[in-house]
Amino acid sequence: MNNLKGFAFGILTSATFGLIPLFTLPLMAKGMQFDSILFYRFLFAALALASIMAAKKESFHADKRDIPVLILLGFFYTASAMFLFWGYNFMSAGIATTLHFTYPVFVTLIMLLFFREKTSWITLMAIVLAICGVARLSIGEEEIRLSALGVFIVLLSALGYALYITTVNKFLAGGSTSRLKMGGRKLTFYVFVVSTALFAIKAGTNQGIQPIPDSMSFVNLILLAIVPTVISNITLVLAVHNIGGTLTAVLGAVEPITAVCVGILVFSEPFTPNLAVGILLIIIAVTMIILSKSIQGTLRKLYRKAAHFQVSK
């Protein structure tokens, strides 16, 4: 049951993350810069979570020994967003999205090298299929232009997100005595507080925080803060808690599918054969992850039957 809940939370995380363009593109059309958009996104998300916690009479207390970890989580999360948006200056958004989605590889390597978590061949195959699917969704034939610096910057974005997932996995989901003594909602709230502060500093070093242009932009910022920020980050923590960082990372492949659907249904973008192939590859990858235990069990039974048949001959 925990696995089923974890897979559901992981898919919900990715699906809601994929709605970011739905609320961000209208803000950019109004002339808002990324620094200001991200500042308001995390500020409103922190306020929304604070309201929920206050309504539920949850404590905001954080143990002193937890503060360095919370700051670290906020730094990783902020770095991931900043490096990704910086990477857009060096390459197409499609290539940047594909490179960013290498984060499941980083999660797998970190969990293997530092936490000795073994990864099955099914998970590795699913990662490859998912990355190929994201590439099909994101990259057009005319867009293959790479900058070495741009690639490095976007890979730092992927590494930042991978470090965020693995740190959550270590301090919240694991059985370590050093894990955080708080629920996912409180953890997410403090991550948003740190991210808000860091983006305020970053915006201040550039052109400052822009005012919100109009009431519709305010609505888009609120929706950006709630749907692909509050909901997606809470479900991310719950997914990591139930199924671990590696499987949660691979389920992130659902995110670009949602973004593609938004593009087609809302922004009238064309549905091409590349998109169809990409979606199919991602669906296969996600299905492999969800059914990995059943697949491994079936293959073991077939192997035993084959071995028994050879012996009986």
PDB file of C-alpha atoms in Angstrom:
ATOM      1  CA  MET A   1       0.000   0.000   0.000  1.00  0.00           C
ATOM      2  CA  ASN A   2       2.870   2.396   0.834  1.00  0.00           C
ATOM      3  CA  ASN A   3       4.400   1.701  -2.597  1.00  0.00           C
ATOM      4  CA  LEU A   4       1.089   2.425  -4.316  1.00  0.00           C
ATOM      5  CA  LYS A   5       0.703   5.692  -2.388  1.00  0.00           C
ATOM      6  CA  GLY A   6       4.299   6.594  -3.191  1.00  0.00           C
ATOM      7  CA  PHE A   7       3.810   6.043  -6.928  1.00  0.00           C
ATOM      8  CA  ALA A   8       0.589   8.094  -6.840  1.00  0.00           C
ATOM      9  CA  PHE A   9       2.331  10.949  -5.006  1.00  0.00           C
ATOM     10  CA  GLY A  10       5.291  10.776  -7.428  1.00  0.00           C
ATOM     11  CA  ILE A  11       3.050  11.008 -10.498  1.00  0.00           C
ATOM     12  CA  LEU A  12       1.014  13.833  -8.908  1.00  0.00           C
ATOM     13  CA  THR A  13       4.264  15.691  -8.154  1.00  0.00           C
ATOM     14  CA  SER A  14       5.388  15.520 -11.765  1.00  0.00           C
ATOM     15  CA  ALA A  15       1.964  16.299 -13.209  1.00  0.00           C
ATOM     16  CA  THR A  16       1.628  19.463 -11.121  1.00  0.00           C
ATOM     17  CA  PHE A  17       5.242  20.537 -11.784  1.00  0.00           C
ATOM     18  CA  GLY A  18       4.436  20.267 -15.474  1.00  0.00           C
ATOM     19  CA  LEU A  19       1.836  23.033 -15.107  1.00  0.00           C
ATOM     20  CA  ILE A  20       4.532  25.673 -14.493  1.00  0.00           C
ATOM     21  CA  PRO A  21       4.390  27.006 -18.114  1.00  0.00           C
ATOM     22  CA  LEU A  22       0.605  27.477 -17.836  1.00  0.00           C
ATOM     23  CA  PHE A  23       1.093  30.159 -15.171  1.00  0.00           C
ATOM     24  CA  THR A  24       4.594  31.403 -16.047  1.00  0.00           C
ATOM     25  CA  LEU A  25       4.237  32.220 -19.762  1.00  0.00           C
ATOM     26  CA  PRO A  26       1.464  34.842 -19.223  1.00  0.00           C
ATOM     27  CA  LEU A  27       3.659  36.509 -16.575  1.00  0.00           C
ATOM     28  CA  MET A  28       6.625  36.642 -18.953  1.00  0.00           C
ATOM     29  CA  ALA A  29       4.337  38.096 -21.619  1.00  0.00           C
ATOM     30  CA  LYS A  30       3.601  40.937 -19.175  1.00  0.00           C
ATOM     31  CA  GLY A  31       7.327  41.681 -18.944  1.00  0.00           C
ATOM     32  CA  MET A  32       8.103  39.999 -15.618  1.00  0.00           C
ATOM     33  CA  GLN A  33      11.641  38.641 -15.219  1.00  0.00           C
ATOM     34  CA  PHE A  34      12.482  35.201 -13.829  1.00  0.00           C
ATOM     35  CA  ASP A  35      13.952  36.557 -10.571  1.00  0.00           C
ATOM     36  CA  SER A  36      10.750  38.411  -9.715  1.00  0.00           C
ATOM     37  CA  ILE A  37       8.504  35.538 -10.789  1.00  0.00           C
ATOM     38  CA  LEU A  38      10.436  33.058  -8.651  1.00  0.00           C
ATOM     39  CA  PHE A  39      10.529  35.444  -5.682  1.00  0.00           C
ATOM     40  CA  TYR A  40       6.731  35.860  -5.718  1.00  0.00           C
ATOM     41  CA  ARG A  41       6.253  32.152  -6.392  1.00  0.00           C
ATOM     42  CA  PHE A  42       8.067  31.083  -3.234  1.00  0.00           C
ATOM     43  CA  LEU A  43       6.838  34.002  -1.118  1.00  0.00           C
ATOM     44  CA  PHE A  44       3.180  33.200  -1.843  1.00  0.00           C
ATOM     45  CA  ALA A  45       3.875  29.469  -1.465  1.00  0.00           C
ATOM     46  CA  ALA A  46       5.409  30.059   1.977  1.00  0.00           C
ATOM     47  CA  LEU A  47       2.435  32.229   3.004  1.00  0.00           C
ATOM     48  CA  ALA A  48      -0.038  29.599   1.748  1.00  0.00           C
ATOM     49  CA  LEU A  49       1.703  26.836   3.702  1.00  0.00           C
ATOM     50  CA  ALA A  50       1.929  29.032   6.793  1.00  0.00           C
ATOM     51  CA  SER A  51      -1.842  29.595   6.583  1.00  0.00           C
ATOM     52  CA  ILE A  52      -2.504  25.857   6.283  1.00  0.00           C
ATOM     53  CA  MET A  53      -0.208  25.074   9.208  1.00  0.00           C
ATOM     54  CA  ALA A  54      -1.811  27.798  11.350  1.00  0.00           C
ATOM     55  CA  ALA A  55      -5.315  26.551  10.506  1.00  0.00           C
ATOM     56  CA  LYS A  56      -4.297  23.030  11.518  1.00  0.00           C
ATOM     57  CA  LYS A  57      -2.564  24.410  14.637  1.00  0.00           C
ATOM     58  CA  GLU A  58       0.754  22.876  13.608  1.00  0.00           C
ATOM     59  CA  SER A  59       3.899  24.057  15.321  1.00  0.00           C
ATOM     60  CA  PHE A  60       6.413  26.151  13.397  1.00  0.00           C
ATOM     61  CA  HIS A  61       9.151  25.167  15.823  1.00  0.00           C
ATOM     62  CA  ALA A  62      12.321  23.803  14.257  1.00  0.00           C
ATOM     63  CA  ASP A  63      15.067  22.220  16.322  1.00  0.00           C
ATOM     64  CA  LYS A  64      18.348  24.144  16.172  1.00  0.00           C
ATOM     65  CA  ARG A  65      20.163  21.105  14.819  1.00  0.00           C
ATOM     66  CA  ASP A  66      17.668  20.931  11.913  1.00  0.00           C
ATOM     67  CA  ILE A  67      18.321  24.515  10.738  1.00  0.00           C
ATOM     68  CA  PRO A  68      21.548  23.764   8.774  1.00  0.00           C
ATOM     69  CA  VAL A  69      19.773  20.944   6.904  1.00  0.00           C
ATOM     70  CA  LEU A  70      16.769  23.170   6.112  1.00  0.00           C
ATOM     71  CA  ILE A  71      19.069  25.907   4.793  1.00  0.00           C
ATOM     72  CA  LEU A  72      20.935  23.299   2.730  1.00  0.00           C
ATOM     73  CA  LEU A  73      17.668  21.987   1.259  1.00  0.00           C
ATOM     74  CA  GLY A  74      16.575  25.528   0.389  1.00  0.00           C
ATOM     75  CA  PHE A  75      19.955  26.192  -1.222  1.00  0.00           C
ATOM     76  CA  PHE A  76      19.792  23.023  -3.342  1.00  0.00           C
ATOM     77  CA  TYR A  77      16.225  23.778  -4.462  1.00  0.00           C
ATOM     78  CA  THR A  78      17.016  27.413  -5.273  1.00  0.00           C
ATOM     79  CA  ALA A  79      20.235  26.512  -7.088  1.00  0.00           C
ATOM     80  CA  SER A  80      18.371  24.030  -9.265  1.00  0.00           C
ATOM     81  CA  ALA A  81      15.836  26.652 -10.393  1.00  0.00           C
ATOM     82  CA  MET A  82      18.453  29.398 -10.892  1.00  0.00           C
ATOM     83  CA  PHE A  83      20.857  27.257 -12.931  1.00  0.00           C
ATOM     84  CA  LEU A  84      18.033  25.950 -15.137  1.00  0.00           C
ATOM     85  CA  PHE A  85      16.772  29.445 -15.972  1.00  0.00           C
ATOM     86  CA  TRP A  86      20.366  30.639 -16.487  1.00  0.00           C
ATOM     87  CA  GLY A  87      20.877  27.750 -18.904  1.00  0.00           C
ATOM     88  CA  TYR A  88      18.042  29.056 -21.086  1.00  0.00           C
ATOM     89  CA  ASN A  89      20.398  31.906 -22.070  1.00  0.00           C
ATOM     90  CA  PHE A  90      22.790  29.422 -23.721  1.00  0.00           C
ATOM     91  CA  MET A  91      20.486  26.916 -25.437  1.00  0.00           C
ATOM     92  CA  SER A  92      16.902  26.183 -26.368  1.00  0.00           C
ATOM     93  CA  ALA A  93      14.447  25.428 -23.582  1.00  0.00           C
ATOM     94  CA  GLY A  94      13.969  21.947 -25.096  1.00  0.00           C
ATOM     95  CA  ILE A  95      17.612  20.933 -24.777  1.00  0.00           C
ATOM     96  CA  ALA A  96      17.833  22.516 -21.317  1.00  0.00           C
ATOM     97  CA  THR A  97      14.766  20.525 -20.192  1.00  0.00           C
ATOM     98  CA  THR A  98      16.291  17.285 -21.468  1.00  0.00           C
ATOM     99  CA  LEU A  99      19.644  17.941 -19.781  1.00  0.00           C
ATOM    100  CA  HIS A 100      17.879  18.899 -16.543  1.00  0.00           C
ATOM    101  CA  PHE A 101      16.031  15.587 -16.617  1.00  0.00           C
ATOM    102  CA  THR A 102      19.331  13.737 -16.198  1.00  0.00           C
ATOM    103  CA  TYR A 103      18.733  14.295 -12.458  1.00  0.00           C
ATOM    104  CA  PRO A 104      17.483  10.679 -11.991  1.00  0.00           C
ATOM    105  CA  VAL A 105      20.975   9.566 -13.088  1.00  0.00           C
ATOM    106  CA  PHE A 106      22.554  11.815 -10.436  1.00  0.00           C
ATOM    107  CA  VAL A 107      20.072  10.556  -7.815  1.00  0.00           C
ATOM    108  CA  THR A 108      20.931   6.951  -8.685  1.00  0.00           C
ATOM    109  CA  LEU A 109      24.689   7.634  -8.528  1.00  0.00           C
ATOM    110  CA  ILE A 110      24.465   9.538  -5.230  1.00  0.00           C
ATOM    111  CA  MET A 111      22.324   6.838  -3.611  1.00  0.00           C
ATOM    112  CA  LEU A 112      24.703   4.150  -4.888  1.00  0.00           C
ATOM    113  CA  LEU A 113      28.012   5.836  -4.012  1.00  0.00           C
ATOM    114  CA  PHE A 114      27.104   7.449  -0.679  1.00  0.00           C
ATOM    115  CA  PHE A 115      24.222   5.354   0.687  1.00  0.00           C
ATOM    116  CA  ARG A 116      24.967   1.962  -0.937  1.00  0.00           C
ATOM    117  CA  GLU A 117      21.437   1.736  -2.349  1.00  0.00           C
ATOM    118  CA  LYS A 118      21.369  -0.891  -5.084  1.00  0.00           C
ATOM    119  CA  THR A 119      19.500  -0.094  -8.275  1.00  0.00           C
ATOM    120  CA  SER A 120      17.847  -2.771 -10.407  1.00  0.00           C
ATOM    121  CA  TRP A 121      18.450  -3.092 -14.133  1.00  0.00           C
ATOM    122  CA  ILE A 122      14.753  -2.306 -14.644  1.00  0.00           C
ATOM    123  CA  THR A 123      15.187   1.089 -12.969  1.00  0.00           C
ATOM    124  CA  LEU A 124      18.285   1.825 -15.056  1.00  0.00           C
ATOM    125  CA  MET A 125      16.451   0.881 -18.256  1.00  0.00           C
ATOM    126  CA  ALA A 126      13.494   3.042 -17.213  1.00  0.00           C
ATOM    127  CA  ILE A 127      15.856   6.005 -16.669  1.00  0.00           C
ATOM    128  CA  VAL A 128      17.283   5.590 -20.194  1.00  0.00           C
ATOM    129  CA  LEU A 129      13.813   5.306 -21.743  1.00  0.00           C
ATOM    130  CA  ALA A 130      12.569   8.319 -19.763  1.00  0.00           C
ATOM    131  CA  ILE A 131      15.492  10.512 -20.854  1.00  0.00           C
ATOM    132  CA  CYS A 132      14.978   9.440 -24.487  1.00  0.00           C
ATOM    133  CA  GLY A 133      11.281  10.242 -24.138  1.00  0.00           C
ATOM    134  CA  VAL A 134      11.977  13.681 -22.657  1.00  0.00           C
ATOM    135  CA  ALA A 135      14.450  14.365 -25.493  1.00  0.00           C
ATOM    136  CA  ARG A 136      11.775  13.459 -28.061  1.00  0.00           C
ATOM    137  CA  LEU A 137       9.281  15.775 -26.356  1.00  0.00           C
ATOM    138  CA  SER A 138      11.665  18.668 -25.892  1.00  0.00           C
ATOM    139  CA  ILE A 139      14.105  18.863 -28.795  1.00  0.00           C
ATOM    140  CA  GLY A 140      13.239  19.826 -32.346  1.00  0.00           C
ATOM    141  CA  GLU A 141      15.487  18.922 -35.281  1.00  0.00           C
ATOM    142  CA  GLU A 142      16.491  22.551 -35.741  1.00  0.00           C
ATOM    143  CA  GLU A 143      17.447  23.046 -32.082  1.00  0.00           C
ATOM    144  CA  ILE A 144      20.622  20.954 -31.763  1.00  0.00           C
ATOM    145  CA  ARG A 145      22.938  23.780 -30.730  1.00  0.00           C
ATOM    146  CA  LEU A 146      25.060  23.183 -27.663  1.00  0.00           C
ATOM    147  CA  SER A 147      27.277  25.444 -25.600  1.00  0.00           C
ATOM    148  CA  ALA A 148      29.803  23.769 -23.298  1.00  0.00           C
ATOM    149  CA  LEU A 149      29.173  26.393 -20.610  1.00  0.00           C
ATOM    150  CA  GLY A 150      25.404  26.055 -21.051  1.00  0.00           C
ATOM    151  CA  VAL A 151      25.554  22.263 -20.720  1.00  0.00           C
ATOM    152  CA  PHE A 152      27.637  22.600 -17.543  1.00  0.00           C
ATOM    153  CA  ILE A 153      25.194  25.129 -16.046  1.00  0.00           C
ATOM    154  CA  VAL A 154      22.096  23.005 -16.743  1.00  0.00           C
ATOM    155  CA  LEU A 155      23.820  19.875 -15.419  1.00  0.00           C
ATOM    156  CA  LEU A 156      24.426  21.850 -12.217  1.00  0.00           C
ATOM    157  CA  SER A 157      20.654  22.416 -12.165  1.00  0.00           C
ATOM    158  CA  ALA A 158      20.087  18.661 -12.448  1.00  0.00           C
ATOM    159  CA  LEU A 159      22.676  18.001  -9.732  1.00  0.00           C
ATOM    160  CA  GLY A 160      21.019  20.569  -7.434  1.00  0.00           C
ATOM    161  CA  TYR A 161      17.624  18.902  -7.776  1.00  0.00           C
ATOM    162  CA  ALA A 162      19.177  15.457  -7.297  1.00  0.00           C
ATOM    163  CA  LEU A 163      20.887  16.655  -4.106  1.00  0.00           C
ATOM    164  CA  TYR A 164      17.562  18.061  -2.887  1.00  0.00           C
ATOM    165  CA  ILE A 165      15.808  14.715  -3.439  1.00  0.00           C
ATOM    166  CA  THR A 166      18.582  12.631  -1.873  1.00  0.00           C
ATOM    167  CA  THR A 167      18.864  14.968   1.138  1.00  0.00           C
ATOM    168  CA  VAL A 168      15.113  14.672   1.724  1.00  0.00           C
ATOM    169  CA  ASN A 169      15.471  10.904   1.323  1.00  0.00           C
ATOM    170  CA  LYS A 170      18.310  10.797   3.877  1.00  0.00           C
ATOM    171  CA  PHE A 171      16.896  13.074   6.557  1.00  0.00           C
ATOM    172  CA  LEU A 172      13.151  12.468   6.261  1.00  0.00           C
ATOM    173  CA  ALA A 173      12.506   9.091   4.692  1.00  0.00           C
ATOM    174  CA  GLY A 174      15.321   7.023   6.103  1.00  0.00           C
ATOM    175  CA  GLY A 175      15.664   5.309   9.423  1.00  0.00           C
ATOM    176  CA  SER A 176      18.701   7.322  10.467  1.00  0.00           C
ATOM    177  CA  THR A 177      18.787   8.819  13.937  1.00  0.00           C
ATOM    178  CA  SER A 178      19.929  12.060  12.281  1.00  0.00           C
ATOM    179  CA  ARG A 179      16.722  12.511  10.314  1.00  0.00           C
ATOM    180  CA  LEU A 180      14.611  15.647  10.642  1.00  0.00           C
ATOM    181  CA  LYS A 181      12.014  15.644  13.401  1.00  0.00           C
ATOM    182  CA  MET A 182       9.266  17.233  11.310  1.00  0.00           C
ATOM    183  CA  GLY A 183       6.594  16.423   8.764  1.00  0.00           C
ATOM    184  CA  GLY A 184       6.703  17.125   5.057  1.00  0.00           C
ATOM    185  CA  ARG A 185       4.583  20.276   5.332  1.00  0.00           C
ATOM    186  CA  LYS A 186       6.888  21.994   7.823  1.00  0.00           C
ATOM    187  CA  LEU A 187       9.995  20.934   5.897  1.00  0.00           C
ATOM    188  CA  THR A 188       8.543  22.325   2.656  1.00  0.00           C
ATOM    189  CA  PHE A 189       7.566  25.589   4.403  1.00  0.00           C
ATOM    190  CA  TYR A 190      11.126  26.239   5.558  1.00  0.00           C
ATOM    191  CA  VAL A 191      12.542  25.327   2.142  1.00  0.00           C
ATOM    192  CA  PHE A 192      10.221  27.963   0.630  1.00  0.00           C
ATOM    193  CA  VAL A 193      11.312  30.546   3.220  1.00  0.00           C
ATOM    194  CA  VAL A 194      14.973  29.986   2.350  1.00  0.00           C
ATOM    195  CA  SER A 195      14.210  30.063  -1.401  1.00  0.00           C
ATOM    196  CA  THR A 196      12.252  33.324  -1.021  1.00  0.00           C
ATOM    197  CA  ALA A 197      15.185  34.957   0.787  1.00  0.00           C
ATOM    198  CA  LEU A 198      17.732  33.746  -1.777  1.00  0.00           C
ATOM    199  CA  PHE A 199      15.663  34.929  -4.755  1.00  0.00           C
ATOM    200  CA  ALA A 200      15.096  38.291  -3.055  1.00  0.00           C
ATOM    201  CA  ILE A 201      18.875  38.674  -2.735  1.00  0.00           C
ATOM    202  CA  LYS A 202      19.416  37.604  -6.343  1.00  0.00           C
ATOM    203  CA  ALA A 203      16.741  39.993  -7.637  1.00  0.00           C
ATOM    204  CA  GLY A 204      18.277  42.774  -5.569  1.00  0.00           C
ATOM    205  CA  THR A 205      21.643  42.281  -7.279  1.00  0.00           C
ATOM    206  CA  ASN A 206      20.005  42.762 -10.685  1.00  0.00           C
ATOM    207  CA  GLN A 207      17.097  45.122 -11.403  1.00  0.00           C
ATOM    208  CA  GLY A 208      15.234  44.532  -8.141  1.00  0.00           C
ATOM    209  CA  ILE A 209      11.860  42.940  -7.521  1.00  0.00           C
ATOM    210  CA  GLN A 210       9.309  44.071 -10.080  1.00  0.00           C
ATOM    211  CA  PRO A 211       5.793  45.087  -9.010  1.00  0.00           C
ATOM    212  CA  ILE A 212       2.961  42.761 -10.028  1.00  0.00           C
ATOM    213  CA  PRO A 213       1.596  44.210 -13.310  1.00  0.00           C
ATOM    214  CA  ASP A 214      -2.142  43.574 -12.869  1.00  0.00           C
ATOM    215  CA  SER A 215      -4.807  41.487 -11.137  1.00  0.00           C
ATOM    216  CA  MET A 216      -4.586  38.623 -13.659  1.00  0.00           C
ATOM    217  CA  SER A 217      -0.839  38.388 -13.075  1.00  0.00           C
ATOM    218  CA  PHE A 218      -1.533  38.253  -9.326  1.00  0.00           C
ATOM    219  CA  VAL A 219      -3.932  35.322  -9.916  1.00  0.00           C
ATOM    220  CA  ASN A 220      -1.318  33.534 -12.042  1.00  0.00           C
ATOM    221  CA  LEU A 221       1.306  34.022  -9.324  1.00  0.00           C
ATOM    222  CA  ILE A 222      -1.052  32.631  -6.680  1.00  0.00           C
ATOM    223  CA  LEU A 223      -1.827  29.589  -8.852  1.00  0.00           C
ATOM    224  CA  LEU A 224       1.895  29.175  -9.622  1.00  0.00           C
ATOM    225  CA  ALA A 225       2.583  29.211  -5.879  1.00  0.00           C
ATOM    226  CA  ILE A 226      -0.123  26.703  -4.991  1.00  0.00           C
ATOM    227  CA  VAL A 227      -0.389  24.127  -7.789  1.00  0.00           C
ATOM    228  CA  PRO A 228       3.159  23.480  -9.112  1.00  0.00           C
ATOM    229  CA  THR A 229       4.854  24.615  -5.901  1.00  0.00           C
ATOM    230  CA  VAL A 230       2.966  23.846  -2.664  1.00  0.00           C
ATOM    231  CA  ILE A 231       1.115  20.759  -3.911  1.00  0.00           C
ATOM    232  CA  SER A 232       3.998  19.389  -5.965  1.00  0.00           C
ATOM    233  CA  ASN A 233       6.623  19.835  -3.242  1.00  0.00           C
ATOM    234  CA  ILE A 234       4.492  18.304  -0.480  1.00  0.00           C
ATOM    235  CA  THR A 235       3.697  15.291  -2.682  1.00  0.00           C
ATOM    236  CA  LEU A 236       7.402  15.074  -3.601  1.00  0.00           C
ATOM    237  CA  VAL A 237       8.341  14.674   0.067  1.00  0.00           C
ATOM    238  CA  LEU A 238       5.560  12.100   0.540  1.00  0.00           C
ATOM    239  CA  ALA A 239       6.706  10.178  -2.549  1.00  0.00           C
ATOM    240  CA  VAL A 240      10.325  10.079  -1.346  1.00  0.00           C
ATOM    241  CA  HIS A 241       9.097   8.964   2.085  1.00  0.00           C
ATOM    242  CA  ASN A 242       7.175   6.025   0.579  1.00  0.00           C
ATOM    243  CA  ILE A 243       9.260   4.818  -2.376  1.00  0.00           C
ATOM    244  CA  GLY A 244      12.658   6.508  -2.018  1.00  0.00           C
ATOM    245  CA  GLY A 245      14.524   9.089  -4.042  1.00  0.00           C
ATOM    246  CA  THR A 246      15.481   7.041  -7.113  1.00  0.00           C
ATOM    247  CA  LEU A 247      11.984   5.876  -8.070  1.00  0.00           C
ATOM    248  CA  THR A 248      10.519   9.319  -7.313  1.00  0.00           C
ATOM    249  CA  ALA A 249      13.111  10.879  -9.622  1.00  0.00           C
ATOM    250  CA  VAL A 250      12.251   8.571 -12.525  1.00  0.00           C
ATOM    251  CA  LEU A 251       8.535   9.293 -12.116  1.00  0.00           C
ATOM    252  CA  GLY A 252       9.483  12.921 -12.789  1.00  0.00           C
ATOM    253  CA  ALA A 253       9.259  12.000 -16.478  1.00  0.00           C
ATOM    254  CA  VAL A 254       5.511  12.690 -16.259  1.00  0.00           C
ATOM    255  CA  GLU A 255       6.304  16.412 -15.863  1.00  0.00           C
ATOM    256  CA  PRO A 256       7.161  17.137 -19.533  1.00  0.00           C
ATOM    257  CA  ILE A 257       4.076  15.189 -20.667  1.00  0.00           C
ATOM    258  CA  THR A 258       1.918  17.598 -18.655  1.00  0.00           C
ATOM    259  CA  ALA A 259       3.812  20.559 -20.101  1.00  0.00           C
ATOM    260  CA  VAL A 260       3.260  19.227 -23.639  1.00  0.00           C
ATOM    261  CA  CYS A 261      -0.466  18.735 -22.981  1.00  0.00           C
ATOM    262  CA  VAL A 262      -0.710  22.317 -21.700  1.00  0.00           C
ATOM    263  CA  GLY A 263       1.059  23.541 -24.836  1.00  0.00           C
ATOM    264  CA  ILE A 264      -1.329  21.651 -27.113  1.00  0.00           C
ATOM    265  CA  LEU A 265      -4.602  22.326 -25.270  1.00  0.00           C
ATOM    266  CA  VAL A 266      -3.994  25.886 -24.025  1.00  0.00           C
ATOM    267  CA  PHE A 267      -1.418  27.415 -26.377  1.00  0.00           C
ATOM    268  CA  SER A 268      -2.524  25.566 -29.563  1.00  0.00           C
ATOM    269  CA  GLU A 269       0.861  23.975 -30.210  1.00  0.00           C
ATOM    270  CA  PRO A 270       0.886  21.157 -32.820  1.00  0.00           C
ATOM    271  CA  PHE A 271       0.889  17.466 -31.843  1.00  0.00           C
ATOM    272  CA  THR A 272       3.761  15.921 -33.812  1.00  0.00           C
ATOM    273  CA  PRO A 273       5.021  12.317 -34.276  1.00  0.00           C
ATOM    274  CA  ASN A 274       8.018  13.242 -32.066  1.00  0.00           C
ATOM    275  CA  LEU A 275       5.636  14.106 -29.237  1.00  0.00           C
ATOM    276  CA  ALA A 276       3.734  10.838 -29.694  1.00  0.00           C
ATOM    277  CA  VAL A 277       6.954   8.786 -29.538  1.00  0.00           C
ATOM    278  CA  GLY A 278       8.218  10.747 -26.533  1.00  0.00           C
ATOM    279  CA  ILE A 279       4.993  10.259 -24.598  1.00  0.00           C
ATOM    280  CA  LEU A 280       4.984   6.525 -25.420  1.00  0.00           C
ATOM    281  CA  LEU A 281       8.590   6.090 -24.197  1.00  0.00           C
ATOM    282  CA  ILE A 282       7.830   7.916 -20.945  1.00  0.00           C
ATOM    283  CA  ILE A 283       4.658   5.897 -20.337  1.00  0.00           C
ATOM    284  CA  ILE A 284       6.663   2.683 -20.841  1.00  0.00           C
ATOM    285  CA  ALA A 285       9.368   3.944 -18.424  1.00  0.00           C
ATOM    286  CA  VAL A 286       6.841   4.901 -15.733  1.00  0.00           C
ATOM    287  CA  THR A 287       4.988   1.584 -16.162  1.00  0.00           C
ATOM    288  CA  MET A 288       8.277  -0.297 -15.759  1.00  0.00           C
ATOM    289  CA  ILE A 289       8.968   1.556 -12.497  1.00  0.00           C
ATOM    290  CA  ILE A 290       5.496   0.917 -11.092  1.00  0.00           C
ATOM    291  CA  LEU A 291       5.552  -2.770 -12.068  1.00  0.00           C
ATOM    292  CA  SER A 292       9.274  -3.336 -11.399  1.00  0.00           C
ATOM    293  CA  LYS A 293       8.727  -5.777  -8.524  1.00  0.00           C
ATOM    294  CA  SER A 294       6.151  -7.756 -10.514  1.00  0.00           C
ATOM    295  CA  ILE A 295       8.453  -7.826 -13.558  1.00  0.00           C
ATOM    296  CA  GLN A 296      11.400  -9.016 -11.477  1.00  0.00           C
ATOM    297  CA  GLY A 297       9.228 -11.666  -9.789  1.00  0.00           C
ATOM    298  CA  THR A 298       7.905 -12.941 -13.118  1.00  0.00           C
ATOM    299  CA  LEU A 299      11.397 -13.093 -14.626  1.00  0.00           C
ATOM    300  CA  ARG A 300      12.698 -15.027 -11.581  1.00  0.00           C
ATOM    301  CA  LYS A 301       9.876 -17.567 -11.946  1.00  0.00           C
ATOM    302  CA  LEU A 302      10.589 -17.971 -15.653  1.00  0.00           C
ATOM    303  CA  TYR A 303      14.302 -18.422 -14.893  1.00  0.00           C
ATOM    304  CA  ARG A 304      13.558 -21.104 -12.282  1.00  0.00           C
ATOM    305  CA  LYS A 305      11.227 -22.925 -14.652  1.00  0.00           C
ATOM    306  CA  ALA A 306      13.835 -22.805 -17.421  1.00  0.00           C
ATOM    307  CA  ALA A 307      16.527 -24.063 -15.060  1.00  0.00           C
ATOM    308  CA  HIS A 308      14.255 -26.859 -13.817  1.00  0.00           C
ATOM    309  CA  PHE A 309      13.444 -27.804 -17.398  1.00  0.00           C
ATOM    310  CA  GLN A 310      17.154 -28.009 -18.271  1.00  0.00           C
ATOM    311  CA  VAL A 311      17.854 -30.192 -15.228  1.00  0.00           C
ATOM    312  CA  SER A 312      14.933 -32.535 -15.987  1.00  0.00           C
ATOM    313  CA  LYS A 313      16.243 -33.011 -19.528  1.00  0.00           C
TER     314      LYS A 313
END
